[in-house]
Amino acid sequence: MSDLSGLRGIIACYKHRNFTIYFAGNATSLIGTWMQRVAAGWLAWELTHSPTWLGIVAMAEFFPTILLGPVGGALADRYSRVGIMVITQIFAMIFAGLLCLLTVLDLITIEWLVFLVALTGVAIGLYQPARLAIAPSLVPAESITTAIALNSICFNGARFVGPAIAAWIIADHGSEYAFGVNTFSYFLLITALLMMNIPRRKKRGDGQVSSIFGDMREGFTFAVRSGGIGPLLLMLTVSAISVRAVMELLPGLADNVFGQGAVGYGYLVGAAGAGASVSGIYLAARGGRQDVAGVALIGTLVAALANLLLVATTDYTLALIGSCLCGFGLTLAGVATQSAFQFAVSGRMRGRILSLYGTIYIGGPALGALIIGSIAEFTGLRLPLAVGAILCLIVWAGVWARRATIIASLVPVAPIGDDD
């Protein structure tokens, strides 16, 4: 295997036509997606001035994504992944266009907003597993970790660029313009997907006939019984609920614990994003498939310890360091875990396993924030966050003790190729 570490490995990714085209389309679409999320939240507030409706709008997008992730994984293992991505993005584009039109015509209501945001969540839920499983079709095996890390950098960049652009557009022109930009960004992604040159087939697998739910059950059983995938999914679940949830609760920490208000919250988020970006750059430069499971566990340890620092200190400067390290560790763990699954799972099962990864990655922090936030109503934020981090460390210690068995179980499948 050729040495594709460092800058050479990053450049090598962009020499692959499919990856470059997809990266450009995905980057644009992610910015548009974050713009729409900000615009939808602001529009919900303008329509109702109700915090409850803000929560409902947020849940309307994420709940279908969590619920339909395993279904999307089963579909991604049956049919063309590029085809699924194109179809779901066409529907997402239509829903964004309807949001724009109804807002322009002053016909938008909170009910219509929730309905269209929920439909967008359905499209995203079916889209995500195919998106996660498409990596081996974009780059060769030795560049997969680099490609995933570059996409992580892209995501973290979009989550800051998108809201910044949206805030300016909403202030000067209104939410409808943000919806319109997102509609166009979907069109650009669809165009990029259609431009990619990936061999496609209508039906996947070895000819067996089973139901979608049978496929989902098969994927879940495979994950649980795997000596490597099962423990990593357990670690991902625990860390998502107990550690990643802190990112959802940063507003409360910034205001109630450190007394810094909205500006302080922005700096904490920025510090987490900076740590995530550094982690992504490191992984992109590191590349390769060597011991990615071990890297995932180290990232989890860093994030859990950073959480303890974040909740143990009263010094805001140390809190910024803790937030930065937490973002670094979480991204390290997330990218490395996804890479381990890409290498260890065949194309026949990849969509279903990565759908479990995506569901946990998206849904875990929301569930953790709900649990920890409810307890914090009576105890304050510090205690439940500290207990969550300690729980994560206990589980981590058990998984770390088995790391040799886990790494040995994650035997790379061969070949890893463009099996759309």
XYZ file of C-alpha atoms in Angstrom, residues 170-413:
244
model
C -32.498 37.172 7.200
C -31.669 40.579 8.649
C -31.503 42.295 5.249
C -34.004 40.319 3.173
C -35.999 37.793 5.216
C -36.143 34.039 5.844
C -37.542 33.330 2.375
C -34.204 34.231 0.785
C -32.388 31.729 3.002
C -34.896 29.058 1.947
C -34.320 30.039 -1.675
C -30.545 29.742 -1.363
C -30.944 26.293 0.194
C -33.214 25.227 -2.666
C -30.497 26.177 -5.132
C -27.832 24.413 -3.035
C -29.810 21.169 -3.303
C -29.861 21.609 -7.074
C -26.070 21.939 -7.113
C -25.658 18.766 -5.031
C -28.038 16.826 -7.282
C -26.060 18.011 -10.312
C -22.814 16.883 -8.665
C -24.261 13.448 -7.879
C -25.401 12.983 -11.472
C -21.951 13.981 -12.732
C -20.172 11.262 -10.754
C -19.066 8.234 -12.714
C -19.927 5.264 -10.496
C -21.153 1.889 -11.815
C -24.695 1.348 -10.580
C -26.977 -1.619 -10.286
C -30.648 -1.694 -9.460
C -30.593 -4.499 -6.890
C -27.821 -5.324 -4.452
C -26.862 -8.469 -2.559
C -26.649 -12.114 -3.543
C -30.166 -12.647 -4.883
C -31.915 -13.446 -1.619
C -35.454 -12.149 -1.165
C -36.356 -10.620 2.187
C -38.358 -7.741 3.562
C -36.868 -4.362 4.419
C -37.508 -5.115 8.090
C -35.779 -8.465 7.658
C -32.771 -6.641 6.254
C -32.826 -4.231 9.198
C -32.952 -7.123 11.667
C -30.070 -8.836 9.874
C -27.940 -5.700 10.086
C -28.674 -5.186 13.780
C -27.921 -8.840 14.584
C -24.662 -8.658 12.632
C -23.587 -5.554 14.571
C -24.450 -6.974 17.993
C -22.683 -10.291 17.356
C -19.558 -8.720 15.883
C -16.591 -8.762 18.226
C -15.433 -5.379 16.943
C -18.458 -3.466 15.657
C -20.661 -4.180 18.678
C -18.261 -2.770 21.307
C -17.519 0.312 19.191
C -21.250 0.956 18.748
C -21.714 0.578 22.509
C -18.910 3.072 23.141
C -20.374 5.432 20.552
C -23.824 5.203 22.175
C -22.577 5.879 25.688
C -20.346 8.770 24.618
C -23.080 10.292 22.432
C -25.554 10.340 25.316
C -23.212 11.221 28.171
C -20.438 13.307 26.557
C -21.577 14.690 23.206
C -24.736 15.973 24.915
C -22.636 18.737 26.471
C -22.558 20.451 23.074
C -26.362 20.754 23.214
C -26.181 22.174 26.742
C -23.471 24.777 26.168
C -25.961 27.691 26.332
C -26.803 26.752 29.924
C -23.148 26.320 30.869
C -22.164 29.632 29.284
C -24.915 31.586 31.044
C -25.681 29.860 34.339
C -22.263 28.377 35.177
C -19.760 30.855 33.711
C -21.988 33.957 33.551
C -20.838 34.827 30.035
C -24.193 35.092 28.225
C -24.695 34.759 24.483
C -21.227 36.043 23.599
C -19.590 33.527 25.902
C -21.732 30.775 24.415
C -20.523 31.749 20.952
C -16.894 31.476 22.069
C -17.500 28.038 23.610
C -19.078 26.824 20.372
C -16.242 28.346 18.386
C -13.666 26.617 20.594
C -15.395 23.257 20.073
C -15.470 23.884 16.338
C -11.792 24.793 16.306
C -10.926 21.572 18.127
C -13.064 19.573 15.714
C -11.349 21.206 12.739
C -7.861 20.477 14.106
C -8.892 16.867 14.693
C -10.226 16.605 11.153
C -7.010 18.026 9.710
C -4.942 15.595 11.787
C -6.972 12.596 10.628
C -6.930 13.775 7.019
C -3.133 14.041 7.153
C -2.787 10.735 9.043
C -4.908 8.799 6.553
C -4.625 5.053 6.242
C -6.528 2.281 7.958
C -4.027 1.401 10.679
C -5.552 1.007 14.154
C -8.485 3.350 13.536
C -10.419 1.539 16.289
C -7.682 2.440 18.771
C -7.780 6.058 17.592
C -11.562 6.096 18.147
C -11.112 4.953 21.748
C -8.396 7.539 22.407
C -10.695 10.246 21.029
C -13.474 9.127 23.387
C -11.090 9.279 26.353
C -9.990 12.815 25.441
C -13.610 13.971 25.088
C -14.703 12.463 28.419
C -11.756 13.987 30.318
C -12.382 17.334 28.593
C -16.004 17.178 29.756
C -14.828 16.738 33.338
C -12.561 19.779 32.956
C -15.429 21.770 31.483
C -17.777 21.089 34.400
C -15.173 21.084 37.189
C -13.703 24.535 36.549
C -15.103 27.962 37.288
C -12.441 29.622 35.147
C -13.836 30.574 31.752
C -10.434 30.278 30.042
C -10.135 26.662 31.203
C -13.706 26.114 30.013
C -12.686 27.260 26.536
C -9.780 24.791 26.606
C -12.138 22.039 27.751
C -14.621 22.817 24.990
C -11.825 22.816 22.397
C -10.493 19.454 23.617
C -14.001 18.034 23.699
C -14.566 19.020 20.061
C -11.185 17.509 19.181
C -11.885 14.207 20.937
C -15.441 13.819 19.661
C -14.400 14.357 16.052
C -11.429 12.024 16.477
C -13.747 9.312 17.805
C -16.493 9.891 15.248
C -14.315 9.890 12.136
C -12.192 6.959 13.306
C -15.249 4.867 14.239
C -16.845 5.485 10.866
C -13.562 4.603 9.134
C -13.304 1.342 11.090
C -16.789 0.355 9.932
C -16.020 1.275 6.326
C -13.019 -1.059 6.324
C -14.548 -3.952 8.267
C -17.960 -4.247 6.568
C -18.638 -5.475 3.054
C -20.692 -3.494 0.554
C -23.624 -5.836 1.135
C -23.929 -4.751 4.801
C -22.283 -1.315 4.804
C -25.440 0.789 4.521
C -27.140 -0.900 7.473
C -24.144 -0.714 9.797
C -23.471 2.919 8.953
C -27.168 3.712 9.425
C -26.777 2.539 13.038
C -23.721 4.768 13.340
C -25.636 7.739 11.907
C -28.712 7.183 14.083
C -26.624 7.029 17.251
C -24.470 9.984 16.204
C -27.509 12.173 15.549
C -29.971 10.891 18.129
C -27.650 10.189 21.068
C -26.796 13.814 21.932
C -30.457 14.862 21.698
C -31.490 12.052 24.058
C -28.586 12.815 26.388
C -29.432 16.514 26.463
C -33.037 15.654 27.332
C -32.023 13.320 30.184
C -29.231 15.495 31.574
C -31.274 18.666 31.120
C -34.223 17.181 33.018
C -31.988 16.164 35.933
C -30.259 19.554 35.853
C -33.585 21.248 36.612
C -33.108 19.943 40.174
C -29.321 19.644 40.534
C -27.812 22.177 38.158
C -25.778 21.243 35.090
C -22.455 20.375 36.679
C -23.444 17.208 38.572
C -25.294 15.278 35.821
C -22.656 16.211 33.226
C -19.889 15.015 35.547
C -21.751 11.760 36.275
C -22.226 11.236 32.529
C -18.514 11.725 31.852
C -17.567 9.320 34.654
C -20.039 6.722 33.324
C -18.461 7.093 29.894
C -14.990 6.559 31.390
C -16.143 3.378 33.166
C -17.523 1.917 29.929
C -14.430 3.116 28.081
C -12.173 1.242 30.506
C -14.060 -2.000 29.827
C -13.879 -1.538 26.059
C -10.213 -0.448 26.190
C -9.330 -3.649 28.063
C -10.687 -5.591 25.084
C -9.086 -3.393 22.431
C -6.783 -6.134 21.105
C -9.758 -8.430 20.474
C -11.767 -5.554 18.973
C -9.001 -4.528 16.581
C -8.414 -8.161 15.572
C -12.153 -8.574 14.887
C -12.246 -5.540 12.604
C -10.456 -7.362 9.796
C -10.559 -5.222 6.638
C -12.770 -6.721 3.956
